Amino acid sequence: MKWLAALVSCVLLSVPALAREITPAERRDHSYSASLPACEDPFVLGQISSDFSTRESRFWSSSLQIVAFERLAETSWRPWGLDYIPRRYCTGTVIVSDGYKRKINYSVREKLGFIGIGWGTEWCVVGLDRNYAYAPLCKQAQP
């Protein structure tokens, strides 16, 4: 019984420690503006297309390229709350140069571009995640 009482008292004492003040990312010393481009922004899609063709040719000796994007939609905006880095999660369909249509999951993230400047993208094309970085079926590229 003593161990149960000790466990209950530890749990009750730790509850206030779990509560914390939420400071929105926009109000920090190194703040974020939370103004990210939309899912269908041409610059976002251009960045994804460029990165895709570079990755395919450099690492997989493939000439695959993204030909077109279809049915793009936002799936989530800041899913973990105001005090985390602003992220916009999107999904859609890409037409690849091999003629197949494949699902794509991607995110646009503030200040996570090259060396922390500007926005960056992270993406996964289902069926072409050759090193299984976002396995299974690109679900790890979603929130």
PDB file of N, CA and C in Angstrom, residues 57-114:
ATOM      1  N   SER A  57      18.038  11.871 -59.942  1.00  0.00           N
ATOM      2  CA  SER A  57      19.220  11.703 -60.802  1.00  0.00           C
ATOM      3  C   SER A  57      20.490  11.482 -59.983  1.00  0.00           C
ATOM      4  N   ARG A  58      20.651  12.207 -58.892  1.00  0.00           N
ATOM      5  CA  ARG A  58      21.892  12.128 -58.117  1.00  0.00           C
ATOM      6  C   ARG A  58      22.018  10.829 -57.337  1.00  0.00           C
ATOM      7  N   PHE A  59      20.955  10.382 -56.711  1.00  0.00           N
ATOM      8  CA  PHE A  59      21.057   9.227 -55.825  1.00  0.00           C
ATOM      9  C   PHE A  59      20.530   7.925 -56.417  1.00  0.00           C
ATOM     10  N   TRP A  60      19.629   8.006 -57.380  1.00  0.00           N
ATOM     11  CA  TRP A  60      19.010   6.796 -57.889  1.00  0.00           C
ATOM     12  C   TRP A  60      19.248   6.579 -59.374  1.00  0.00           C
ATOM     13  N   SER A  61      20.078   7.409 -59.997  1.00  0.00           N
ATOM     14  CA  SER A  61      20.402   7.290 -61.433  1.00  0.00           C
ATOM     15  C   SER A  61      19.138   7.155 -62.267  1.00  0.00           C
ATOM     16  N   SER A  62      18.157   7.979 -61.939  1.00  0.00           N
ATOM     17  CA  SER A  62      16.859   7.931 -62.606  1.00  0.00           C
ATOM     18  C   SER A  62      16.606   9.275 -63.287  1.00  0.00           C
ATOM     19  N   SER A  63      15.884   9.234 -64.394  1.00  0.00           N
ATOM     20  CA  SER A  63      15.546  10.478 -65.101  1.00  0.00           C
ATOM     21  C   SER A  63      14.113  10.928 -64.800  1.00  0.00           C
ATOM     22  N   LEU A  64      13.501  10.357 -63.759  1.00  0.00           N
ATOM     23  CA  LEU A  64      12.127  10.731 -63.420  1.00  0.00           C
ATOM     24  C   LEU A  64      12.028  12.198 -63.020  1.00  0.00           C
ATOM     25  N   GLN A  65      10.941  12.819 -63.441  1.00  0.00           N
ATOM     26  CA  GLN A  65      10.650  14.201 -63.087  1.00  0.00           C
ATOM     27  C   GLN A  65       9.158  14.319 -62.800  1.00  0.00           C
ATOM     28  N   ILE A  66       8.803  15.318 -62.009  1.00  0.00           N
ATOM     29  CA  ILE A  66       7.388  15.611 -61.786  1.00  0.00           C
ATOM     30  C   ILE A  66       6.918  16.471 -62.948  1.00  0.00           C
ATOM     31  N   VAL A  67       5.888  15.993 -63.642  1.00  0.00           N
ATOM     32  CA  VAL A  67       5.360  16.694 -64.815  1.00  0.00           C
ATOM     33  C   VAL A  67       4.266  17.671 -64.412  1.00  0.00           C
ATOM     34  N   ALA A  68       3.397  17.259 -63.472  1.00  0.00           N
ATOM     35  CA  ALA A  68       2.275  18.115 -63.074  1.00  0.00           C
ATOM     36  C   ALA A  68       1.796  17.745 -61.677  1.00  0.00           C
ATOM     37  N   PHE A  69       1.118  18.714 -61.063  1.00  0.00           N
ATOM     38  CA  PHE A  69       0.489  18.521 -59.749  1.00  0.00           C
ATOM     39  C   PHE A  69      -1.020  18.612 -59.942  1.00  0.00           C
ATOM     40  N   GLU A  70      -1.769  17.779 -59.217  1.00  0.00           N
ATOM     41  CA  GLU A  70      -3.240  17.799 -59.279  1.00  0.00           C
ATOM     42  C   GLU A  70      -3.813  17.702 -57.876  1.00  0.00           C
ATOM     43  N   ARG A  71      -5.029  18.182 -57.725  1.00  0.00           N
ATOM     44  CA  ARG A  71      -5.825  18.046 -56.499  1.00  0.00           C
ATOM     45  C   ARG A  71      -5.036  18.321 -55.221  1.00  0.00           C
ATOM     46  N   LEU A  72      -4.399  19.470 -55.166  1.00  0.00           N
ATOM     47  CA  LEU A  72      -3.628  19.840 -53.982  1.00  0.00           C
ATOM     48  C   LEU A  72      -4.563  20.379 -52.908  1.00  0.00           C
ATOM     49  N   ALA A  73      -4.295  20.016 -51.676  1.00  0.00           N
ATOM     50  CA  ALA A  73      -5.135  20.461 -50.564  1.00  0.00           C
ATOM     51  C   ALA A  73      -4.306  20.534 -49.290  1.00  0.00           C
ATOM     52  N   GLU A  74      -4.628  21.496 -48.460  1.00  0.00           N
ATOM     53  CA  GLU A  74      -3.992  21.615 -47.152  1.00  0.00           C
ATOM     54  C   GLU A  74      -4.630  20.598 -46.217  1.00  0.00           C
ATOM     55  N   THR A  75      -3.794  19.869 -45.497  1.00  0.00           N
ATOM     56  CA  THR A  75      -4.318  18.884 -44.544  1.00  0.00           C
ATOM     57  C   THR A  75      -4.203  19.371 -43.109  1.00  0.00           C
ATOM     58  N   SER A  76      -3.235  20.272 -42.844  1.00  0.00           N
ATOM     59  CA  SER A  76      -3.073  20.747 -41.476  1.00  0.00           C
ATOM     60  C   SER A  76      -2.243  22.028 -41.458  1.00  0.00           C
ATOM     61  N   TRP A  77      -2.557  22.890 -40.493  1.00  0.00           N
ATOM     62  CA  TRP A  77      -1.810  24.123 -40.275  1.00  0.00           C
ATOM     63  C   TRP A  77      -1.433  24.178 -38.801  1.00  0.00           C
ATOM     64  N   ARG A  78      -0.157  24.192 -38.501  1.00  0.00           N
ATOM     65  CA  ARG A  78       0.349  24.244 -37.134  1.00  0.00           C
ATOM     66  C   ARG A  78      -0.298  23.172 -36.250  1.00  0.00           C
ATOM     67  N   PRO A  79      -0.164  21.910 -36.604  1.00  0.00           N
ATOM     68  CA  PRO A  79      -0.878  20.857 -35.878  1.00  0.00           C
ATOM     69  C   PRO A  79      -0.470  20.684 -34.430  1.00  0.00           C
ATOM     70  N   TRP A  80       0.711  21.149 -34.042  1.00  0.00           N
ATOM     71  CA  TRP A  80       1.162  20.933 -32.669  1.00  0.00           C
ATOM     72  C   TRP A  80       0.995  22.158 -31.788  1.00  0.00           C
ATOM     73  N   GLY A  81       0.394  23.222 -32.306  1.00  0.00           N
ATOM     74  CA  GLY A  81       0.129  24.388 -31.481  1.00  0.00           C
ATOM     75  C   GLY A  81       0.918  25.620 -31.886  1.00  0.00           C
ATOM     76  N   LEU A  82       0.630  26.713 -31.187  1.00  0.00           N
ATOM     77  CA  LEU A  82       1.200  28.014 -31.529  1.00  0.00           C
ATOM     78  C   LEU A  82       2.674  28.154 -31.172  1.00  0.00           C
ATOM     79  N   ASP A  83       3.164  27.380 -30.221  1.00  0.00           N
ATOM     80  CA  ASP A  83       4.538  27.577 -29.777  1.00  0.00           C
ATOM     81  C   ASP A  83       5.557  26.728 -30.531  1.00  0.00           C
ATOM     82  N   TYR A  84       5.147  26.097 -31.613  1.00  0.00           N
ATOM     83  CA  TYR A  84       6.060  25.332 -32.454  1.00  0.00           C
ATOM     84  C   TYR A  84       6.301  26.064 -33.771  1.00  0.00           C
ATOM     85  N   ILE A  85       7.350  25.674 -34.475  1.00  0.00           N
ATOM     86  CA  ILE A  85       7.681  26.295 -35.759  1.00  0.00           C
ATOM     87  C   ILE A  85       6.481  26.144 -36.691  1.00  0.00           C
ATOM     88  N   PRO A  86       6.046  27.243 -37.311  1.00  0.00           N
ATOM     89  CA  PRO A  86       4.892  27.164 -38.224  1.00  0.00           C
ATOM     90  C   PRO A  86       5.159  26.222 -39.397  1.00  0.00           C
ATOM     91  N   ARG A  87       4.203  25.327 -39.613  1.00  0.00           N
ATOM     92  CA  ARG A  87       4.273  24.358 -40.714  1.00  0.00           C
ATOM     93  C   ARG A  87       2.899  24.230 -41.346  1.00  0.00           C
ATOM     94  N   ARG A  88       2.903  24.087 -42.652  1.00  0.00           N
ATOM     95  CA  ARG A  88       1.668  23.848 -43.407  1.00  0.00           C
ATOM     96  C   ARG A  88       1.823  22.483 -44.077  1.00  0.00           C
ATOM     97  N   TYR A  89       0.903  21.575 -43.800  1.00  0.00           N
ATOM     98  CA  TYR A  89       0.955  20.235 -44.384  1.00  0.00           C
ATOM     99  C   TYR A  89      -0.048  20.130 -45.524  1.00  0.00           C
ATOM    100  N   CYS A  90       0.386  19.502 -46.607  1.00  0.00           N
ATOM    101  CA  CYS A  90      -0.430  19.421 -47.817  1.00  0.00           C
ATOM    102  C   CYS A  90      -0.351  18.012 -48.406  1.00  0.00           C
ATOM    103  N   THR A  91      -1.310  17.718 -49.252  1.00  0.00           N
ATOM    104  CA  THR A  91      -1.310  16.455 -49.985  1.00  0.00           C
ATOM    105  C   THR A  91      -1.865  16.703 -51.376  1.00  0.00           C
ATOM    106  N   GLY A  92      -1.627  15.782 -52.259  1.00  0.00           N
ATOM    107  CA  GLY A  92      -2.122  15.921 -53.624  1.00  0.00           C
ATOM    108  C   GLY A  92      -1.673  14.742 -54.467  1.00  0.00           C
ATOM    109  N   THR A  93      -1.749  14.935 -55.759  1.00  0.00           N
ATOM    110  CA  THR A  93      -1.350  13.913 -56.722  1.00  0.00           C
ATOM    111  C   THR A  93      -0.333  14.534 -57.669  1.00  0.00           C
ATOM    112  N   VAL A  94       0.701  13.763 -58.001  1.00  0.00           N
ATOM    113  CA  VAL A  94       1.668  14.213 -59.001  1.00  0.00           C
ATOM    114  C   VAL A  94       1.636  13.256 -60.182  1.00  0.00           C
ATOM    115  N   ILE A  95       1.858  13.817 -61.343  1.00  0.00           N
ATOM    116  CA  ILE A  95       2.049  13.003 -62.538  1.00  0.00           C
ATOM    117  C   ILE A  95       3.548  12.996 -62.792  1.00  0.00           C
ATOM    118  N   VAL A  96       4.118  11.803 -62.794  1.00  0.00           N
ATOM    119  CA  VAL A  96       5.555  11.644 -62.957  1.00  0.00           C
ATOM    120  C   VAL A  96       5.841  11.318 -64.417  1.00  0.00           C
ATOM    121  N   SER A  97       7.056  11.599 -64.852  1.00  0.00           N
ATOM    122  CA  SER A  97       7.411  11.429 -66.262  1.00  0.00           C
ATOM    123  C   SER A  97       7.302   9.988 -66.748  1.00  0.00           C
ATOM    124  N   ASP A  98       7.141   9.015 -65.863  1.00  0.00           N
ATOM    125  CA  ASP A  98       6.923   7.631 -66.298  1.00  0.00           C
ATOM    126  C   ASP A  98       5.455   7.371 -66.633  1.00  0.00           C
ATOM    127  N   GLY A  99       4.606   8.404 -66.479  1.00  0.00           N
ATOM    128  CA  GLY A  99       3.198   8.297 -66.835  1.00  0.00           C
ATOM    129  C   GLY A  99       2.277   7.928 -65.684  1.00  0.00           C
ATOM    130  N   TYR A 100       2.827   7.571 -64.534  1.00  0.00           N
ATOM    131  CA  TYR A 100       2.012   7.179 -63.392  1.00  0.00           C
ATOM    132  C   TYR A 100       1.597   8.387 -62.560  1.00  0.00           C
ATOM    133  N   LYS A 101       0.408   8.287 -61.973  1.00  0.00           N
ATOM    134  CA  LYS A 101      -0.048   9.267 -60.998  1.00  0.00           C
ATOM    135  C   LYS A 101       0.235   8.689 -59.621  1.00  0.00           C
ATOM    136  N   ARG A 102       0.833   9.519 -58.782  1.00  0.00           N
ATOM    137  CA  ARG A 102       1.177   9.080 -57.433  1.00  0.00           C
ATOM    138  C   ARG A 102       0.781  10.143 -56.415  1.00  0.00           C
ATOM    139  N   LYS A 103       0.496   9.693 -55.223  1.00  0.00           N
ATOM    140  CA  LYS A 103       0.159  10.618 -54.134  1.00  0.00           C
ATOM    141  C   LYS A 103       1.434  11.263 -53.618  1.00  0.00           C
ATOM    142  N   ILE A 104       1.329  12.546 -53.237  1.00  0.00           N
ATOM    143  CA  ILE A 104       2.446  13.252 -52.633  1.00  0.00           C
ATOM    144  C   ILE A 104       1.980  13.891 -51.325  1.00  0.00           C
ATOM    145  N   ASN A 105       2.797  13.768 -50.292  1.00  0.00           N
ATOM    146  CA  ASN A 105       2.582  14.457 -49.019  1.00  0.00           C
ATOM    147  C   ASN A 105       3.759  15.406 -48.849  1.00  0.00           C
ATOM    148  N   TYR A 106       3.472  16.652 -48.488  1.00  0.00           N
ATOM    149  CA  TYR A 106       4.564  17.599 -48.306  1.00  0.00           C
ATOM    150  C   TYR A 106       4.210  18.645 -47.268  1.00  0.00           C
ATOM    151  N   SER A 107       5.254  19.314 -46.780  1.00  0.00           N
ATOM    152  CA  SER A 107       5.056  20.384 -45.813  1.00  0.00           C
ATOM    153  C   SER A 107       5.892  21.587 -46.226  1.00  0.00           C
ATOM    154  N   VAL A 108       5.383  22.754 -45.866  1.00  0.00           N
ATOM    155  CA  VAL A 108       6.104  24.005 -46.054  1.00  0.00           C
ATOM    156  C   VAL A 108       6.398  24.504 -44.652  1.00  0.00           C
ATOM    157  N   ARG A 109       7.679  24.769 -44.363  1.00  0.00           N
ATOM    158  CA  ARG A 109       8.100  25.051 -42.997  1.00  0.00           C
ATOM    159  C   ARG A 109       8.866  26.364 -42.940  1.00  0.00           C
ATOM    160  N   GLU A 110       8.516  27.200 -41.978  1.00  0.00           N
ATOM    161  CA  GLU A 110       9.145  28.516 -41.867  1.00  0.00           C
ATOM    162  C   GLU A 110      10.549  28.432 -41.279  1.00  0.00           C
ATOM    163  N   LYS A 111      11.463  29.206 -41.858  1.00  0.00           N
ATOM    164  CA  LYS A 111      12.868  29.310 -41.450  1.00  0.00           C
ATOM    165  C   LYS A 111      13.583  27.966 -41.444  1.00  0.00           C
ATOM    166  N   LEU A 112      13.135  27.046 -42.268  1.00  0.00           N
ATOM    167  CA  LEU A 112      13.800  25.752 -42.370  1.00  0.00           C
ATOM    168  C   LEU A 112      14.280  25.514 -43.797  1.00  0.00           C
ATOM    169  N   GLY A 113      14.549  26.617 -44.500  1.00  0.00           N
ATOM    170  CA  GLY A 113      15.147  26.535 -45.830  1.00  0.00           C
ATOM    171  C   GLY A 113      16.651  26.343 -45.697  1.00  0.00           C
ATOM    172  N   PHE A 114      17.383  26.586 -46.758  1.00  0.00           N
ATOM    173  CA  PHE A 114      18.828  26.434 -46.769  1.00  0.00           C
ATOM    174  C   PHE A 114      19.437  27.317 -45.682  1.00  0.00           C
TER     175      PHE A 114
END
